[in-house]
Amino acid sequence: MTLDVMKYAINRITNESPELGAPRKEEELKSMVGETITPLGIGGEKAFHLFRDVLVKATVPIDHPRHLAFVPAAPTRAAVMFDLVTSASSIHGAYWMEGAGGIFCENEAMKWLVSLTGMPKGAFGVFTSGGTAANLSSMVTAREYWRENELNLNKKGCIITSVGAHSSIKAMAKVIDADVLLVETDDLMTAEALQEKMNSLDKNTMERVFAVVATGGTTNAGIVDDLEGIAAICKELNLWFHVDAAYGGGALAADSVRHLFKGIEKADSITIDPHKWLFSPYDCGAVIYRNPELAKTAHSQEGSYLDIIKDPGAHGFNPSDYQIQLTRRLRGLPLWYSLATHGTNKYKWAVERGIELANLAGELISSRPDLELIRPPSLSCVLFRRKGWSEDDYKNWTYTNHREGLALVTPSKWKTKKGFETVARFCFINPDTTEDDIKIILDTMN
Ligand SMILES: Cc1ncc(COP(=O)(O)O)c(C=O)c1O
């Protein structure tokens, strides 16, 4: 059975074009596999075969070269292999006392991430379960820092962000019971638009604002806000400046677009998801702080059973001090191994390839009379319209391509003067996607 599992893993890792599975109804899956959880167990072999032959076919491989929907992923083989090693090693990733050797590796990878941001000496971070957890961890830190001022103790906090910000910002604001005020744009949030929003607020509301969240690569369109201008406003008003670069953060490695992120080095905290554009397997996000001590004040947990991890005899860097989780997987380990294996130049190349593919898609779209770009490609996102198509046409196109195992490409929306228009969207991550893949998908819109 062990050999079966290893053989499967090796075949899957080396398969460049895995079958594009599709979901089935739960009742259908149940009737295909029957009872799997029973008092005596069905046996590893049978369970594994059911997974391999039935269930995995009802999933979509995120690294398929024609999976261009949402934010896909393309973990390197080295990273996936090391994910197996991470599991097999059974390491607790919360404290140095238990995880020192593994946390050391994570921190080496983190140093590279921090260097990409250009943040000053002392800035550091930890790996999280994803962008949502990273955003939440930074928002808690920002709110706790704001509440160090006694005048703010009983006030409900307020965050300003833009319509283009990711849904997790609004969702995590609910978790910390903060209000969210939106700058009305899903295009670039400028310093002027932010200032205008602030000018429109009454004094009481403005006193409740503790953070501004800018986006370093919007999920829908790959747009990077005016980070430099927004940083200046935050500095002047003493507001926490968070940059959500969960998707776009990988592009910090790409010389061709690095200038778009000018000002990110002034952030108080940054989210970057290695499981998006830095080729790590799920799940791996990261949060980086200008002053990690503030995160420690906000997140460090107390308990008599935890005292030993703070004792000088056992103490080192405890990742649990800097984000919302205590027990955690060493989810930065696969990134470390992959970076160590390939070198950072290979990462630069792979990210640049995603940007190149977006520009190539832009050219191909512009050359077809039925298609039209909504805006120039940005980072690795392309928004475009099929002239004459309704919302239903886009949906049918998505379902047909998916059903036929050809591609997963989903529609999105873009704001117009009249409301929201349904549009087609590509997001490129996988450097193995080819020009032909793009052409094949565009041909399905004829
Ligand atoms: C800009 C941005 N922030 C946050 C997130 C949430 O990240 P996760 O799904 O890893 O929690 C996403 C996900 O697409 C994103 O694009």
XYZ file of C-alpha atoms and ligand atoms in Angstrom:
462
model
C 0.000 0.000 0.000
C 2.884 2.318 0.827
C 4.285 1.660 -2.628
C 0.871 2.332 -4.187
C 0.685 5.672 -2.418
C 4.242 6.646 -3.327
C 3.703 5.560 -6.941
C 0.577 7.690 -7.119
C 2.412 10.685 -5.643
C 5.328 10.311 -8.083
C 2.993 9.926 -11.086
C 0.962 12.936 -10.053
C 3.995 15.140 -9.430
C 5.446 14.302 -12.836
C 2.164 14.641 -14.716
C 2.268 18.021 -16.474
C -1.272 17.845 -17.731
C -3.428 16.078 -15.156
C -7.034 15.320 -16.022
C -9.209 18.371 -15.396
C -11.766 16.848 -13.042
C -15.178 18.313 -12.352
C -17.446 18.263 -9.310
C -20.302 15.776 -8.967
C -23.276 15.919 -6.653
C -22.678 14.509 -3.173
C -25.359 11.815 -3.684
C -23.626 10.709 -6.883
C -20.248 10.426 -5.154
C -21.843 8.554 -2.276
C -23.434 6.062 -4.615
C -20.114 5.551 -6.390
C -18.001 4.917 -3.275
C -20.505 3.642 -0.706
C -19.814 3.689 3.044
C -16.170 4.513 3.774
C -16.298 5.163 7.496
C -17.332 1.953 9.198
C -16.677 0.380 12.622
C -14.100 -2.041 11.167
C -12.700 0.194 8.439
C -12.727 -0.643 4.732
C -8.954 -1.057 4.549
C -6.312 1.347 3.257
C -6.092 -0.286 -0.132
C -9.785 0.022 -0.886
C -9.999 3.575 0.484
C -6.984 4.585 -1.571
C -8.383 3.059 -4.750
C -11.704 4.835 -4.222
C -9.821 8.091 -3.876
C -7.558 7.463 -6.873
C -10.189 6.046 -9.215
C -13.285 8.039 -8.256
C -12.929 10.911 -5.834
C -9.868 12.690 -7.152
C -11.605 12.813 -10.530
C -14.207 15.035 -8.923
C -11.542 17.633 -8.126
C -9.856 20.247 -10.277
C -6.038 20.179 -10.291
C -5.031 23.745 -9.567
C -1.807 23.356 -11.526
C -3.445 22.357 -14.813
C -1.893 24.626 -17.491
C -5.359 25.650 -18.699
C -6.668 26.375 -15.217
C -6.706 30.153 -15.480
C -9.607 30.859 -13.101
C -9.624 32.590 -9.694
C -5.951 32.600 -8.613
C -4.588 29.223 -9.683
C -1.354 27.732 -8.403
C 1.571 25.741 -9.662
C 3.584 24.256 -6.815
C 7.053 23.116 -7.848
C 7.788 19.416 -7.696
C 10.479 20.130 -5.115
C 7.945 21.925 -2.919
C 5.342 19.161 -3.249
C 7.918 16.498 -2.420
C 8.954 18.441 0.624
C 5.332 18.756 1.676
C 5.439 14.959 1.995
C 8.640 15.246 4.036
C 7.045 17.930 6.221
C 4.135 15.608 7.024
C 6.359 12.598 7.559
C 8.600 14.507 9.973
C 5.746 15.311 12.412
C 7.120 18.620 13.643
C 5.165 21.077 15.777
C 5.723 24.440 14.147
C 4.559 26.748 16.921
C 7.657 26.955 19.116
C 11.403 26.842 18.722
C 11.601 24.331 21.580
C 10.053 21.649 19.367
C 10.508 22.966 15.849
C 13.914 24.704 15.848
C 15.445 23.028 12.766
C 12.266 23.437 10.731
C 11.576 26.977 11.922
C 15.172 27.820 10.973
C 14.363 26.752 7.387
C 11.115 28.724 7.351
C 12.976 31.789 8.585
C 15.590 31.477 5.849
C 12.790 31.549 3.269
C 11.132 34.413 5.170
C 14.357 36.464 4.989
C 14.159 36.258 1.210
C 10.506 37.330 1.222
C 11.303 40.272 3.492
C 14.210 41.262 1.227
C 11.797 41.406 -1.729
C 9.679 43.981 0.090
C 12.586 46.332 0.819
C 11.305 46.837 4.384
C 13.921 48.139 6.836
C 16.120 46.053 9.123
C 14.136 44.429 11.902
C 11.122 43.661 9.709
C 10.167 40.006 9.818
C 7.231 37.671 9.503
C 5.724 34.217 9.744
C 3.965 31.772 7.486
C 0.205 31.461 7.918
C -2.501 29.232 6.506
C -3.196 31.778 3.762
C -3.964 35.374 2.897
C -7.107 35.528 5.011
C -5.233 34.455 8.145
C -2.359 36.827 7.308
C -4.754 39.742 6.828
C -6.528 38.881 10.071
C -3.253 38.592 11.991
C -2.121 42.010 10.796
C -5.504 43.624 11.458
C -5.500 42.297 15.031
C -1.980 43.660 15.499
C -2.992 47.060 14.100
C -6.121 47.242 16.263
C -4.266 46.238 19.444
C -1.575 48.845 18.741
C -4.261 51.489 18.267
C -5.875 50.458 21.556
C -2.615 51.039 23.414
C -3.949 54.570 23.485
C -6.479 54.485 26.318
C -8.720 56.938 24.503
C -9.396 54.188 21.946
C -10.155 51.423 24.419
C -13.922 51.583 24.106
C -14.162 52.693 20.515
C -15.194 50.483 17.633
C -12.334 50.541 15.144
C -12.662 51.353 11.500
C -10.590 50.339 8.464
C -10.460 52.139 5.137
C -9.882 50.096 1.997
C -11.159 50.108 -1.581
C -13.884 48.246 -3.455
C -11.084 46.414 -5.273
C -9.719 44.959 -2.014
C -10.147 41.237 -1.498
C -13.306 39.952 0.209
C -11.197 38.640 3.110
C -10.531 42.200 4.309
C -14.241 42.798 4.782
C -14.769 39.310 6.220
C -11.902 39.630 8.717
C -13.092 43.101 9.753
C -16.262 41.317 10.892
C -14.164 38.901 12.939
C -12.548 41.784 14.828
C -15.824 43.724 14.874
C -14.408 46.692 12.967
C -16.269 48.816 10.440
C -15.020 49.001 6.877
C -15.233 52.152 4.791
C -14.714 51.770 1.071
C -13.031 54.068 -1.397
C -15.367 53.604 -4.348
C -13.033 52.119 -6.920
C -12.106 48.685 -8.121
C -9.414 50.342 -10.226
C -6.264 51.748 -8.632
C -6.846 53.395 -5.221
C -5.020 56.717 -5.437
C -3.838 58.838 -2.532
C -6.238 61.547 -3.725
C -9.233 59.205 -3.641
C -8.256 58.039 -0.153
C -7.862 61.640 1.017
C -11.229 62.531 -0.473
C -12.849 59.650 1.405
C -11.237 60.797 4.631
C -12.345 64.380 4.045
C -15.927 63.152 3.730
C -15.873 61.567 7.223
C -17.036 63.341 10.349
C -14.563 63.838 13.210
C -15.917 60.956 15.309
C -15.656 58.449 12.477
C -12.190 59.640 11.537
C -11.085 59.133 15.134
C -12.140 55.486 14.856
C -10.010 54.825 11.780
C -6.943 52.830 12.789
C -5.748 51.310 9.505
C -5.722 51.664 5.753
C -5.511 48.517 3.646
C -4.099 48.936 0.160
C -3.851 46.118 -2.369
C -0.653 45.030 -4.087
C -2.315 43.260 -6.994
C -6.111 43.107 -6.897
C -7.533 39.631 -7.271
C -9.821 40.596 -10.108
C -7.502 42.678 -12.268
C -3.955 42.607 -10.844
C -4.022 46.325 -10.041
C -1.482 47.735 -7.596
C -2.732 50.717 -5.567
C -0.712 53.924 -5.199
C 1.302 52.509 -2.325
C 3.730 55.441 -2.094
C 0.970 58.052 -1.882
C -1.138 56.024 0.552
C 1.932 55.407 2.755
C 2.455 59.182 3.019
C -1.127 59.771 4.178
C -0.866 56.969 6.746
C 2.385 58.394 8.057
C 0.941 61.869 8.386
C -2.162 60.636 10.221
C -0.378 57.960 12.234
C -2.510 55.172 10.733
C -1.458 51.556 10.308
C -0.622 50.873 6.653
C -1.287 47.297 5.555
C -0.611 46.074 2.025
C -2.514 42.984 0.945
C -0.205 41.502 -1.670
C -1.522 37.962 -1.173
C -1.760 37.415 -4.920
C 0.581 40.106 -6.297
C 3.401 39.668 -3.773
C 5.171 37.123 -5.957
C 5.630 39.894 -8.535
C 8.011 41.657 -6.133
C 10.544 39.193 -7.546
C 9.930 40.362 -11.130
C 12.159 43.247 -12.262
C 9.721 44.179 -15.047
C 6.958 45.239 -12.626
C 8.781 45.859 -9.335
C 8.442 49.646 -9.793
C 4.644 49.342 -9.450
C 5.129 48.377 -5.791
C 7.130 51.479 -4.846
C 6.089 52.424 -1.319
C 5.446 48.873 -0.132
C 8.620 49.148 1.944
C 6.822 51.778 4.050
C 4.045 49.397 5.089
C 3.507 48.400 8.715
C 2.461 44.950 7.549
C 2.265 43.008 4.300
C 0.452 39.835 3.257
C 2.099 37.619 0.623
C 0.799 34.162 -0.251
C 3.493 31.743 -1.409
C 0.642 29.342 -2.288
C -0.454 31.785 -4.968
C 2.458 33.124 -7.005
C 5.472 31.624 -5.282
C 4.814 28.040 -6.280
C 4.131 26.505 -2.847
C 1.520 23.829 -2.231
C -1.589 24.692 -0.204
C -1.588 26.070 2.256
C 1.025 28.733 2.714
C 0.462 32.419 3.307
C 2.749 34.901 5.012
C 2.467 38.055 7.070
C 5.413 40.420 7.461
C 5.624 43.217 10.042
C 7.776 46.339 10.090
C 7.910 45.923 13.875
C 7.316 42.270 14.804
C 7.273 43.186 18.516
C 3.845 44.777 18.003
C 2.559 41.485 16.580
C 4.013 39.660 19.555
C 2.200 41.958 21.966
C -1.042 41.270 20.110
C -0.746 37.519 19.532
C 1.483 35.921 22.146
C -0.570 33.435 24.190
C -0.218 32.938 27.942
C -0.771 29.715 29.887
C 1.050 27.876 32.641
C 1.623 25.003 30.192
C 3.252 27.484 27.771
C 5.666 29.144 30.215
C 8.471 26.760 29.275
C 8.524 27.942 25.640
C 9.440 31.421 26.889
C 12.108 30.143 29.247
C 15.654 31.149 28.230
C 16.644 27.463 28.163
C 14.099 26.644 25.426
C 13.443 29.950 23.806
C 14.020 30.952 20.225
C 11.736 32.349 17.544
C 8.194 31.148 18.277
C 6.011 31.561 15.158
C 2.893 31.297 17.349
C 3.722 34.751 18.759
C 3.115 36.543 15.469
C -0.184 35.273 14.081
C -3.522 33.863 15.164
C -2.634 30.155 15.334
C -0.935 28.258 18.124
C -0.366 24.703 16.838
C 0.748 25.003 13.256
C 2.203 22.993 10.431
C 5.649 24.093 9.247
C 4.041 25.296 6.083
C 7.008 27.397 4.994
C 9.206 24.284 4.706
C 8.183 23.328 1.143
C 8.959 26.888 0.001
C 12.350 26.746 1.714
C 13.279 23.451 0.050
C 12.124 24.616 -3.347
C 13.998 27.922 -3.049
C 17.104 26.096 -1.883
C 16.790 23.620 -4.766
C 16.126 26.046 -7.602
C 17.615 29.331 -6.428
C 15.841 32.665 -6.405
C 16.661 33.404 -10.070
C 14.419 30.534 -11.139
C 11.610 32.108 -9.123
C 12.175 35.437 -10.876
C 11.986 33.648 -14.214
C 8.802 31.775 -13.356
C 6.990 34.902 -12.130
C 8.130 36.883 -15.193
C 6.706 34.091 -17.343
C 3.246 34.630 -15.803
C 3.473 38.332 -16.665
C 4.678 37.508 -20.190
C 1.754 35.117 -20.680
C -0.713 37.837 -19.614
C 0.794 40.258 -22.132
C 0.768 37.593 -24.821
C -2.893 36.871 -24.094
C -3.532 40.637 -24.330
C -1.998 40.700 -27.824
C -3.929 37.644 -28.970
C -7.202 39.120 -27.682
C -6.543 42.471 -29.376
C -5.901 40.699 -32.680
C -9.309 38.951 -32.702
C -12.251 41.019 -33.956
C -14.803 39.423 -31.587
C -12.719 40.061 -28.498
C -11.744 43.240 -26.699
C -9.556 44.018 -23.700
C -11.359 45.718 -20.805
C -8.056 47.235 -19.662
C -4.410 46.440 -20.401
C -3.195 43.252 -18.663
C -1.873 43.974 -15.188
C 0.568 41.660 -13.400
C -0.746 38.283 -14.611
C -4.460 39.168 -14.898
C -6.340 39.824 -18.127
C -9.943 41.054 -18.287
C -11.636 40.949 -21.656
C -15.013 40.896 -23.330
C -16.511 38.703 -26.011
C -18.498 41.230 -28.001
C -22.209 40.500 -27.947
C -22.135 37.976 -25.109
C -24.578 38.033 -22.214
C -23.876 36.838 -18.671
C -25.415 33.461 -19.577
C -23.097 33.100 -22.584
C -20.065 33.531 -20.314
C -21.450 30.995 -17.835
C -22.205 28.449 -20.569
C -18.716 28.948 -21.963
C -17.229 28.211 -18.532
C -19.349 25.094 -17.977
C -18.805 23.712 -21.490
C -15.022 24.050 -21.303
C -14.975 22.529 -17.857
C -17.304 19.658 -18.776
C -15.157 18.830 -21.787
C -12.020 18.772 -19.641
C -10.514 21.514 -21.780
C -10.022 24.395 -19.381
C -11.270 26.106 -16.273
C -11.811 29.766 -17.075
C -14.471 31.642 -15.151
C -16.209 34.973 -15.746
C -15.875 38.007 -13.537
C -17.381 41.477 -13.390
C -16.080 44.931 -14.162
C -17.661 48.210 -13.124
C -18.965 50.421 -15.910
C -20.832 53.716 -15.866
C -24.105 51.770 -16.070
C -23.366 49.104 -13.428
C -21.379 45.898 -13.647
C -20.493 44.139 -16.885
C -19.815 40.386 -16.987
C -16.410 39.780 -18.544
C -13.934 36.956 -19.116
C -10.819 36.750 -16.968
C -7.475 34.962 -17.128
C -5.018 34.729 -14.258
C -1.671 33.189 -15.183
C 0.537 31.514 -12.599
C 1.754 28.273 -14.162
C 4.906 28.840 -16.255
C 4.052 25.649 -18.203
C 0.991 27.305 -19.770
C 1.740 27.837 -23.469
C 0.671 30.239 -26.207
C -1.235 27.325 -27.734
C -3.167 26.830 -24.494
C -4.314 30.449 -24.696
C -5.252 30.112 -28.375
C -7.212 26.914 -27.697
C -9.263 28.695 -25.040
C -9.823 31.821 -27.161
C -10.980 29.600 -30.054
C -13.828 28.375 -27.818
C -15.223 31.926 -27.883
C -15.677 32.011 -31.674
C -5.510 39.967 -2.655
C -5.955 38.760 -1.881
N -6.007 38.827 -0.539
C -6.396 37.774 0.210
C -6.768 36.590 -0.372
C -7.209 35.445 0.506
O -6.212 34.494 0.527
P -6.503 32.984 1.012
O -7.509 32.447 0.053
O -5.165 32.345 0.926
O -7.017 33.051 2.403
C -6.750 36.470 -1.769
C -7.169 35.229 -2.420
O -7.306 35.152 -3.616
C -6.318 37.576 -2.544
O -6.248 37.522 -3.881
